[in-house]
CSV table of C-alpha atoms (C1' of nucleotides) in Angstrom, one decimal:
chain,number,residue,atom,x,y,z
A,3,MET,CA,0.0,0.0,0.0
A,4,SER,CA,2.4,2.6,1.2
A,5,THR,CA,5.1,3.0,-1.5
A,6,GLU,CA,8.2,1.4,-0.1
A,7,LEU,CA,11.3,3.7,-0.4
A,8,SER,CA,14.9,2.5,-0.2
A,9,PRO,CA,16.9,3.9,2.7
A,10,ARG,CA,18.7,6.4,0.5
A,11,ALA,CA,15.5,7.4,-1.1
A,12,THR,CA,14.0,8.0,2.3
A,13,GLU,CA,17.0,10.0,3.3
A,14,ILE,CA,16.6,12.2,0.2
A,15,ALA,CA,12.9,12.6,0.8
A,16,ASP,CA,13.5,13.7,4.4
A,17,HIS,CA,16.0,16.3,3.5
A,18,THR,CA,13.8,17.5,0.6
A,19,LYS,CA,10.9,17.9,3.1
A,20,GLN,CA,13.0,20.2,5.3
A,21,LEU,CA,14.1,22.3,2.2
A,22,LEU,CA,10.4,22.3,1.1
A,23,ALA,CA,9.3,23.6,4.5
A,24,ALA,CA,12.0,26.3,4.4
A,25,GLY,CA,11.4,27.7,0.9
A,26,GLY,CA,8.7,26.0,-1.0
A,27,TYR,CA,8.9,24.2,-4.4
A,28,HIS,CA,10.9,27.0,-6.1
A,29,GLY,CA,13.1,27.6,-3.2
A,30,PHE,CA,15.4,24.7,-3.4
A,31,SER,CA,17.3,22.8,-6.1
A,32,TYR,CA,18.7,19.4,-6.8
A,33,ALA,CA,22.1,20.8,-5.9
A,34,ASP,CA,20.8,21.8,-2.4
A,35,VAL,CA,19.5,18.3,-1.8
A,36,SER,CA,22.7,16.6,-3.1
A,37,LYS,CA,24.8,18.8,-0.8
A,38,ARG,CA,22.8,17.8,2.3
A,39,VAL,CA,22.7,14.0,1.5
A,40,HIS,CA,26.4,14.1,0.5
A,41,ILE,CA,25.7,12.4,-2.8
A,42,GLY,CA,26.1,13.3,-6.4
A,43,LYS,CA,23.3,15.3,-8.1
A,44,PRO,CA,22.6,12.6,-10.7
A,45,SER,CA,22.2,10.0,-7.9
A,46,ILE,CA,19.1,12.0,-6.9
A,47,HIS,CA,17.7,11.7,-10.4
A,48,HIS,CA,18.3,8.0,-10.2
A,49,HIS,CA,16.0,7.7,-7.2
A,50,PHE,CA,13.5,10.4,-8.4
A,51,PRO,CA,13.6,11.0,-12.1
A,52,SER,CA,12.3,14.6,-12.0
A,53,LYS,CA,11.8,17.3,-9.4
A,54,ALA,CA,8.1,16.8,-9.6
A,55,ASP,CA,8.5,13.1,-8.9
A,56,LEU,CA,10.6,13.9,-5.8
A,57,VAL,CA,8.2,16.5,-4.4
A,58,LEU,CA,5.2,14.3,-5.2
A,59,ALA,CA,6.8,11.4,-3.3
A,60,VAL,CA,7.5,13.7,-0.3
A,61,VAL,CA,4.0,15.0,-0.2
A,62,ALA,CA,2.6,11.5,-0.5
A,63,ARG,CA,4.8,10.5,2.5
A,64,HIS,CA,3.6,13.5,4.4
A,65,ARG,CA,-0.1,12.4,3.8
A,66,GLU,CA,0.7,8.9,5.1
A,67,GLN,CA,2.5,10.2,8.1
A,68,THR,CA,-0.3,12.5,8.9
A,69,ARG,CA,-2.9,9.8,8.5
A,70,ASP,CA,-0.9,7.5,10.8
A,71,GLY,CA,-0.2,10.3,13.3
A,72,LEU,CA,-3.9,11.2,13.6
A,73,ALA,CA,-4.9,7.5,13.9
A,74,ALA,CA,-2.4,7.1,16.8
A,75,LEU,CA,-3.7,10.3,18.3
A,76,ASP,CA,-7.2,9.0,18.2
A,77,GLN,CA,-6.1,5.9,20.0
A,78,HIS,CA,-4.5,7.8,22.8
A,79,PHE,CA,-7.2,10.2,23.4
A,80,GLU,CA,-10.9,9.6,23.6
A,81,ASP,CA,-11.9,13.2,24.5
A,82,PRO,CA,-12.5,15.4,21.5
A,83,LEU,CA,-11.0,18.5,23.2
A,84,ALA,CA,-7.9,16.5,24.1
A,85,ARG,CA,-7.6,15.4,20.5
A,86,LEU,CA,-7.8,18.9,19.2
A,87,THR,CA,-5.3,20.1,21.8
A,88,ALA,CA,-2.9,17.2,21.1
A,89,TYR,CA,-3.0,18.0,17.4
A,90,THR,CA,-2.0,21.7,17.8
A,91,ASP,CA,0.5,20.8,20.6
A,92,TYR,CA,2.2,18.5,18.1
A,93,TRP,CA,2.7,21.3,15.7
A,94,ALA,CA,3.6,23.8,18.4
A,95,GLU,CA,6.5,21.5,19.3
A,96,CYS,CA,7.6,21.0,15.7
A,97,ILE,CA,7.7,24.7,15.3
A,98,ARG,CA,9.4,25.4,18.6
A,99,GLU,CA,12.0,22.7,18.1
A,100,GLY,CA,12.6,23.6,14.5
A,101,THR,CA,11.9,20.2,13.2
A,102,SER,CA,9.5,20.8,10.3
A,103,PRO,CA,8.8,24.5,11.2
A,104,MET,CA,5.9,24.5,8.8
A,105,CYS,CA,3.5,22.1,7.1
A,106,ILE,CA,4.7,21.5,3.6
A,107,CYS,CA,1.2,21.3,2.3
A,108,ALA,CA,0.4,24.8,3.6
A,109,MET,CA,3.6,25.9,1.8
A,110,LEU,CA,2.6,24.2,-1.4
A,111,ALA,CA,-0.9,25.5,-1.1
A,112,ALA,CA,0.4,29.0,-1.3
A,113,GLU,CA,2.4,28.1,-4.4
A,114,SER,CA,-0.3,25.9,-5.9
A,115,PRO,CA,-0.9,27.9,-9.1
A,116,MET,CA,2.7,27.6,-10.0
A,117,VAL,CA,3.3,24.0,-9.1
A,118,PRO,CA,2.8,20.8,-11.2
A,119,ALA,CA,-0.8,19.8,-11.3
A,120,ASP,CA,-0.4,16.4,-9.8
A,121,ILE,CA,1.3,17.9,-6.8
A,122,ALA,CA,-1.5,20.5,-6.4
A,123,ASP,CA,-3.9,17.5,-6.4
A,124,GLN,CA,-2.1,15.8,-3.6
A,125,VAL,CA,-2.1,19.0,-1.6
A,126,ARG,CA,-5.8,19.3,-2.1
A,127,ALA,CA,-6.3,15.7,-1.0
A,128,TYR,CA,-4.3,16.5,2.2
A,129,PHE,CA,-6.6,19.4,3.0
A,130,GLN,CA,-9.6,17.3,2.5
A,131,ASP,CA,-8.1,14.5,4.7
A,132,LEU,CA,-7.4,16.9,7.5
A,133,THR,CA,-10.9,18.6,7.1
A,134,ALA,CA,-12.5,15.1,7.3
A,135,TRP,CA,-10.7,14.3,10.5
A,136,LEU,CA,-11.5,17.6,12.1
A,137,VAL,CA,-15.2,17.1,11.2
A,138,THR,CA,-15.3,13.9,13.1
A,139,VAL,CA,-13.6,15.5,16.2
A,140,LEU,CA,-15.9,18.5,16.1
A,141,GLU,CA,-19.1,16.4,15.7
A,142,ARG,CA,-18.1,14.2,18.5
A,143,GLY,CA,-17.4,17.3,20.7
A,144,GLN,CA,-20.7,18.7,19.7
A,145,ALA,CA,-22.4,15.5,20.8
A,146,THR,CA,-20.6,15.5,24.2
A,147,GLY,CA,-21.5,19.1,24.7
A,148,GLN,CA,-17.9,20.2,24.8
A,149,PHE,CA,-18.0,22.2,21.6
A,150,ARG,CA,-20.6,24.6,20.4
A,151,PHE,CA,-20.7,26.1,16.9
A,152,SER,CA,-23.4,27.5,14.7
A,153,GLY,CA,-22.4,26.6,11.1
A,154,THR,CA,-22.0,23.2,9.7
A,155,ALA,CA,-19.3,21.0,11.1
A,156,SER,CA,-17.6,21.0,7.7
A,157,VAL,CA,-17.2,24.8,7.5
A,158,GLU,CA,-16.3,24.9,11.1
A,159,ALA,CA,-13.6,22.4,10.5
A,160,GLN,CA,-12.2,24.3,7.5
A,161,THR,CA,-12.2,27.5,9.7
A,162,PHE,CA,-10.1,25.7,12.4
A,163,MET,CA,-7.8,24.2,9.8
A,164,SER,CA,-7.3,27.7,8.2
A,165,MET,CA,-6.5,29.1,11.6
A,166,VAL,CA,-3.8,26.5,12.2
A,167,HIS,CA,-2.1,27.1,8.8
A,168,GLY,CA,-2.5,30.8,9.2
A,169,ALA,CA,-0.9,30.7,12.6
A,170,MET,CA,2.1,29.0,11.0
A,171,LEU,CA,2.4,32.0,8.7
A,172,THR,CA,2.0,34.4,11.6
A,173,ALA,CA,4.7,32.6,13.7
A,174,ARG,CA,7.0,32.8,10.7
A,175,ALA,CA,6.3,36.4,9.9
A,176,LEU,CA,6.8,37.6,13.5
A,177,ASN,CA,9.7,35.2,13.9
A,178,ASP,CA,8.1,34.1,17.1
A,179,ALA,CA,7.4,30.4,17.5
A,180,GLU,CA,5.5,30.9,20.8
A,181,SER,CA,2.7,32.8,19.0
A,182,PHE,CA,1.6,29.7,17.3
A,183,GLN,CA,0.7,28.1,20.6
A,184,ALA,CA,-1.1,31.2,21.8
A,185,ILE,CA,-3.2,31.5,18.7
A,186,SER,CA,-4.0,27.8,18.7
A,187,ARG,CA,-5.2,27.9,22.3
A,188,THR,CA,-7.4,30.9,21.5
A,189,ALA,CA,-8.9,29.1,18.5
A,190,ILE,CA,-9.8,26.0,20.6
A,191,ARG,CA,-11.2,28.2,23.4
A,192,GLN,CA,-13.5,29.9,20.8
A,193,LEU,CA,-15.0,26.4,20.0
A,194,SER,CA,-15.3,25.3,23.6
A,195,VAL,CA,-18.4,25.8,25.7
A,196,PRO,CA,-17.4,28.0,28.6
A,197,THR,CA,-17.0,25.8,31.7
B,1,MET,CA,6.6,60.3,2.6
B,2,SER,CA,5.3,57.6,0.2
B,3,THR,CA,8.1,56.8,-2.3
B,4,GLU,CA,7.0,58.4,-5.6
B,5,LEU,CA,7.3,55.9,-8.5
B,6,SER,CA,7.4,56.8,-12.1
B,7,PRO,CA,4.5,55.6,-14.4
B,8,ARG,CA,6.7,52.8,-15.8
B,9,ALA,CA,8.0,51.8,-12.4
B,10,THR,CA,4.5,51.7,-11.1
B,11,GLU,CA,3.5,49.5,-14.0
B,12,ILE,CA,6.5,47.1,-13.3
B,13,ALA,CA,5.6,47.0,-9.5
B,14,ASP,CA,2.0,46.2,-10.3
B,15,HIS,CA,2.8,43.3,-12.6
B,16,THR,CA,5.4,42.1,-10.1
B,17,LYS,CA,2.7,42.1,-7.4
B,18,GLN,CA,0.6,39.8,-9.5
B,19,LEU,CA,3.5,37.4,-10.1
B,20,LEU,CA,4.4,37.5,-6.5
B,21,ALA,CA,0.8,36.6,-5.5
B,22,ALA,CA,0.9,33.7,-8.0
B,23,GLY,CA,4.2,32.1,-7.1
B,24,GLY,CA,6.1,33.9,-4.4
B,25,TYR,CA,9.6,35.4,-4.4
B,26,HIS,CA,11.3,32.4,-6.1
B,27,GLY,CA,8.4,31.8,-8.4
B,28,PHE,CA,9.0,34.5,-10.9
B,29,SER,CA,12.0,36.0,-12.8
B,30,TYR,CA,12.9,39.3,-14.4
B,31,ALA,CA,12.2,37.7,-17.7
B,32,ASP,CA,8.6,37.1,-16.6
B,33,VAL,CA,8.2,40.7,-15.6
B,34,SER,CA,9.8,42.0,-18.8
B,35,LYS,CA,7.4,39.9,-20.9
B,36,ARG,CA,4.3,41.3,-19.1
B,37,VAL,CA,5.4,44.9,-19.2
B,38,HIS,CA,6.6,44.6,-22.8
B,39,ILE,CA,9.9,46.0,-22.0
B,40,GLY,CA,13.5,44.8,-22.1
B,41,LYS,CA,14.9,42.9,-19.2
B,42,PRO,CA,17.7,45.4,-18.5
B,43,SER,CA,15.1,48.2,-18.4
B,44,ILE,CA,13.7,46.7,-15.3
B,45,HIS,CA,17.1,46.8,-13.7
B,46,HIS,CA,17.2,50.5,-14.6
B,47,HIS,CA,14.1,51.1,-12.4
B,48,PHE,CA,14.9,48.5,-9.7
B,49,PRO,CA,18.6,47.6,-9.5
B,50,SER,CA,18.1,44.2,-7.9
B,51,LYS,CA,15.3,41.7,-7.4
B,52,ALA,CA,15.3,42.4,-3.7
B,53,ASP,CA,14.9,46.1,-4.5
B,54,LEU,CA,11.9,45.4,-6.7
B,55,VAL,CA,10.1,43.2,-4.3
B,56,LEU,CA,10.9,45.5,-1.4
B,57,ALA,CA,9.3,48.4,-3.3
B,58,VAL,CA,6.2,46.2,-4.1
B,59,VAL,CA,5.8,45.2,-0.4
B,60,ALA,CA,6.3,48.8,0.7
B,61,ARG,CA,3.5,49.8,-1.7
B,62,HIS,CA,1.3,47.1,-0.5
B,63,ARG,CA,1.7,48.3,3.1
B,64,GLU,CA,0.8,51.8,2.0
B,65,GLN,CA,-2.2,50.6,0.0
B,66,THR,CA,-3.4,48.6,3.0
B,67,ARG,CA,-2.9,51.5,5.4
B,68,ASP,CA,-4.9,53.7,3.1
B,69,GLY,CA,-7.5,51.1,2.5
B,70,LEU,CA,-8.1,50.4,6.2
B,71,ALA,CA,-8.3,54.2,6.9
B,72,ALA,CA,-10.9,54.6,4.1
B,73,LEU,CA,-12.8,51.7,5.5
B,74,ASP,CA,-12.7,53.2,9.0
B,75,GLN,CA,-14.2,56.3,7.6
B,76,HIS,CA,-17.1,54.5,5.8
B,77,PHE,CA,-18.0,52.3,8.7
B,78,GLU,CA,-18.4,53.2,12.3
B,79,ASP,CA,-19.7,49.8,13.4
B,80,PRO,CA,-16.9,47.4,14.4
B,81,LEU,CA,-18.7,44.4,13.1
B,82,ALA,CA,-19.3,46.2,9.8
B,83,ARG,CA,-15.6,47.1,9.7
B,84,LEU,CA,-14.5,43.5,10.1
B,85,THR,CA,-17.0,42.2,7.6
B,86,ALA,CA,-16.0,44.9,5.1
B,87,TYR,CA,-12.4,43.9,5.5
B,88,THR,CA,-13.0,40.2,4.7
B,89,ASP,CA,-15.5,41.1,2.0
B,90,TYR,CA,-12.8,43.1,0.3
B,91,TRP,CA,-10.5,40.0,0.1
B,92,ALA,CA,-13.4,37.7,-0.8
B,93,GLU,CA,-13.9,39.9,-3.8
B,94,CYS,CA,-10.2,40.1,-4.7
B,95,ILE,CA,-10.1,36.3,-4.5
B,96,ARG,CA,-13.3,35.7,-6.4
B,97,GLU,CA,-12.5,38.2,-9.2
B,98,GLY,CA,-9.0,37.0,-9.5
B,99,THR,CA,-7.4,40.4,-8.9
B,100,SER,CA,-4.7,39.7,-6.3
B,101,PRO,CA,-5.9,36.2,-5.4
B,102,MET,CA,-3.7,36.2,-2.4
B,103,CYS,CA,-2.0,38.6,0.0
B,104,ILE,CA,1.6,38.9,-1.1
B,105,CYS,CA,2.7,39.3,2.6
B,106,ALA,CA,1.1,36.0,3.5
B,107,MET,CA,3.0,34.5,0.6
B,108,LEU,CA,6.3,36.1,1.6
B,109,ALA,CA,5.7,35.1,5.2
B,110,ALA,CA,5.7,31.5,4.2
B,111,GLU,CA,8.9,31.9,2.3
B,112,SER,CA,10.4,34.3,5.0
B,113,PRO,CA,13.4,32.0,5.9
B,114,MET,CA,14.6,32.1,2.3
B,115,VAL,CA,14.0,35.7,1.5
B,116,PRO,CA,16.3,38.7,1.9
B,117,ALA,CA,16.2,40.0,5.4
B,118,ASP,CA,14.9,43.5,4.7
B,119,ILE,CA,11.9,42.0,2.9
B,120,ALA,CA,11.2,39.8,5.8
B,121,ASP,CA,11.3,42.8,8.0
B,122,GLN,CA,8.8,44.6,5.9
B,123,VAL,CA,6.5,41.6,6.0
B,124,ARG,CA,6.8,41.4,9.8
B,125,ALA,CA,5.9,45.1,9.9
B,126,TYR,CA,2.8,44.4,7.7
B,127,PHE,CA,1.6,41.7,10.1
B,128,GLN,CA,2.1,44.1,13.0
B,129,ASP,CA,0.2,46.9,11.2
B,130,LEU,CA,-2.7,44.6,10.5
B,131,THR,CA,-2.7,43.2,14.0
B,132,ALA,CA,-2.8,46.7,15.5
B,133,TRP,CA,-5.8,47.7,13.3
B,134,LEU,CA,-7.6,44.5,14.3
B,135,VAL,CA,-6.9,45.2,18.0
B,136,THR,CA,-8.7,48.6,17.7
B,137,VAL,CA,-11.7,47.1,16.0
B,138,LEU,CA,-11.9,44.2,18.4
B,139,GLU,CA,-11.6,46.5,21.5
B,140,ARG,CA,-14.2,48.8,20.1
B,141,GLY,CA,-16.5,45.9,19.5
B,142,GLN,CA,-15.9,44.6,23.0
B,143,ALA,CA,-16.8,48.0,24.4
B,144,THR,CA,-20.1,48.1,22.4
B,145,GLY,CA,-20.9,44.6,23.5
B,146,GLN,CA,-20.9,43.2,19.9
B,147,PHE,CA,-17.8,41.1,20.3
B,148,ARG,CA,-17.0,38.8,23.2
B,149,PHE,CA,-13.7,37.1,23.7
B,150,SER,CA,-11.7,35.7,26.6
B,151,GLY,CA,-8.1,36.3,25.8
B,152,THR,CA,-6.3,39.6,25.3
B,153,ALA,CA,-7.4,41.7,22.3
B,154,SER,CA,-3.9,41.2,20.9
B,155,VAL,CA,-3.9,37.5,20.8
B,156,GLU,CA,-7.5,37.5,19.6
B,157,ALA,CA,-6.5,39.8,16.7
B,158,GLN,CA,-3.6,37.5,15.8
B,159,THR,CA,-6.0,34.6,15.8
B,160,PHE,CA,-8.4,36.4,13.5
B,161,MET,CA,-5.6,37.5,11.2
B,162,SER,CA,-4.2,33.9,11.1
B,163,MET,CA,-7.7,32.7,10.1
B,164,VAL,CA,-7.9,35.2,7.2
B,165,HIS,CA,-4.5,34.2,5.8
B,166,GLY,CA,-5.1,30.5,6.4
B,167,ALA,CA,-8.5,30.8,4.6
B,168,MET,CA,-6.5,32.2,1.6
B,169,LEU,CA,-4.4,29.0,1.6
B,170,THR,CA,-7.5,26.8,2.0
B,171,ALA,CA,-9.2,28.5,-0.9
B,172,ARG,CA,-6.1,28.0,-3.0
B,173,ALA,CA,-5.6,24.4,-2.0
B,174,LEU,CA,-9.2,23.4,-2.7
B,175,ASN,CA,-9.3,25.7,-5.7
B,176,ASP,CA,-12.6,27.1,-4.5
B,177,ALA,CA,-12.7,30.9,-4.1
B,178,GLU,CA,-16.1,30.7,-2.3
B,179,SER,CA,-14.7,28.8,0.6
B,180,PHE,CA,-12.8,31.9,1.7
B,181,GLN,CA,-16.1,33.8,2.2
B,182,ALA,CA,-17.7,30.9,4.1
B,183,ILE,CA,-14.6,30.6,6.4
B,184,SER,CA,-14.4,34.3,7.1
B,185,ARG,CA,-18.1,34.5,8.0
B,186,THR,CA,-17.7,31.7,10.4
B,187,ALA,CA,-14.7,33.4,12.1
B,188,ILE,CA,-16.6,36.6,12.5
B,189,ARG,CA,-19.6,34.7,13.9
B,190,GLN,CA,-17.3,33.1,16.5
B,191,LEU,CA,-16.3,36.5,17.8
B,192,SER,CA,-19.8,37.9,17.7
B,193,VAL,CA,-22.2,37.8,20.7
B,194,PRO,CA,-25.3,35.8,19.6
B,195,THR,CA,-28.2,38.2,18.9
C,19,DA,C1',33.2,-23.4,-5.8
C,20,DG,C1',33.5,-20.6,-9.7
C,21,DG,C1',31.8,-18.1,-13.3
C,22,DT,C1',28.2,-15.1,-15.2
C,23,DG,C1',24.2,-12.0,-15.8
C,24,DT,C1',21.6,-8.6,-13.7
C,25,DC,C1',20.6,-4.6,-11.4
C,26,DA,C1',20.7,-0.9,-8.1
C,27,DA,C1',23.6,2.9,-6.9
C,28,DT,C1',26.9,5.8,-7.6
C,29,DC,C1',30.2,8.7,-10.2
C,30,DT,C1',32.4,12.3,-13.7
C,31,DA,C1',31.3,15.0,-17.4
C,32,DC,C1',28.1,17.1,-20.0
C,33,DT,C1',23.9,19.5,-22.1
C,34,DA,C1',20.6,23.3,-23.1
C,35,DG,C1',18.2,26.7,-21.0
C,36,DT,C1',17.5,30.2,-17.3
C,37,DT,C1',18.9,33.1,-13.5
C,38,DG,C1',20.0,37.8,-11.8
C,39,DG,C1',22.8,41.3,-13.3
C,40,DT,C1',26.3,44.5,-16.3
C,41,DC,C1',28.0,47.4,-20.1
C,42,DG,C1',27.9,50.6,-23.6
C,43,DG,C1',25.2,52.9,-26.8
C,44,DC,C1',21.0,54.7,-28.9
C,45,DT,C1',16.9,57.7,-28.4
C,46,DG,C1',13.9,61.8,-27.6
C,47,DG,C1',12.4,65.6,-24.9
C,48,DG,C1',13.5,69.8,-21.6
D,15,DC,C1',23.7,69.5,-23.8
D,16,DC,C1',21.9,66.4,-20.7
D,17,DC,C1',19.6,62.8,-18.8
D,18,DA,C1',15.9,59.5,-18.1
D,19,DG,C1',14.4,55.6,-20.5
D,20,DC,C1',15.3,51.9,-23.1
D,21,DC,C1',17.7,48.2,-25.7
D,22,DG,C1',21.0,44.5,-27.7
D,23,DA,C1',24.7,41.9,-26.4
D,24,DC,C1',26.9,39.9,-23.0
D,25,DC,C1',28.3,37.5,-18.4
D,26,DA,C1',29.1,34.0,-14.7
D,27,DA,C1',26.5,31.2,-12.1
D,28,DC,C1',22.9,28.2,-11.7
D,29,DT,C1',18.8,25.2,-13.3
D,30,DA,C1',16.9,20.5,-14.2
D,31,DG,C1',18.1,16.7,-16.6
D,32,DT,C1',21.2,13.3,-19.5
D,33,DA,C1',25.1,10.0,-21.1
D,34,DG,C1',28.1,6.7,-20.1
D,35,DA,C1',31.2,4.2,-17.2
D,36,DT,C1',32.2,2.1,-12.8
D,37,DT,C1',31.2,-0.2,-8.7
D,38,DG,C1',29.4,-4.0,-5.8
D,39,DA,C1',26.0,-7.1,-4.2
D,40,DC,C1',23.0,-10.8,-5.2
D,41,DA,C1',21.1,-14.8,-7.9
D,42,DC,C1',21.4,-18.4,-11.0
D,43,DC,C1',23.5,-22.0,-13.5
D,44,DT,C1',27.2,-25.3,-14.3
DNA sequence: AGGTGTCAATCTACTAGTTGGTCGGCTGGG
DNA sequence: CCCAGCCGACCAACTAGTAGATTGACACCT
């Protein structure tokens, strides 16, 4: 099911993900990747024929990792509020530590008019996956009476997702990793029924 | 005060802004600009010595335009809720019509680690300007009893701003301009006291 | 056990095209 | 005369991508 990648290919994909998070599709080159992996430039073409192939593989991996991560999160937490908080806390740590300081799909969404179409399709699918998960969390929270919102769960989920991705932009613009956490907490509080 | 630009320089800046909105700093070249303005590539260097100069000028212009736009909006509307709605409606139309389908500062914020430092500084200033304006609107709305929120006005403003920029990403990713409007309305509703 | 074919992985050397940027000269209007 | 505006020609560096040769590990057959 999940496309198996050789160890080297995995290494290349991981470094590409970092470069992608830093500067987007047009912000890195094969030379950048080859320098980081300590490998010749043509060797990268051996593993991933074209740049589009490489980035596509990275995005596909990111979708899998996200799907697995959310599933694991669902197993650890029953409570909808705890799930939502765990999700934003995960990103807060990524941003604070500097490991993946930004979601690559948010990055590619911004560039989406200037990116190969099949990559844009994967990015759209990621946004739909994430929205779907948020819908289940929000609906469950509405059922337990922890969340209250007026619109459909779908639009409410899109709003929350937008806030998370926007908070990544804000944290970057202000060069202040902590603001992501503050913004996320506020967004969750807005959904929560006052205790 | 505002850096006067010659007609040609203005034309160049306007086209650059479009290209910037489409693909970000690394997503366009001098050749792209020269093709659109129907002018030689070196002529652009005559008006803006380097790419950094060009983009810096475009961002500075965008800051001015935003400042003027928000001031005009403040004059037209007294009501805080009306101001907030007018602000998101403005962007909703830009996105729907295709004129500036995305805020260039949101774009550059994403790329900010890979962009010349003085441009990143301007982008940060834009985010601070916008936050400051939102703070005044939110505080006024809190005073009139139209808005209710639990955190500080500053964090609440950052949250709203993040939601707007994130909604631009979502609209792009889903390739659905209408979703921006739906998300914005939801965000405003979350702030509003139920009537 | 020894030879042989296959194949992934890597390299050096190269391509054609693009990048941001420079230089010197041509124009037309004040 | 001067000077802003513009252009053709050029540059070094970089872009994604290719060609061809060299490794070394594994499998298969005798």
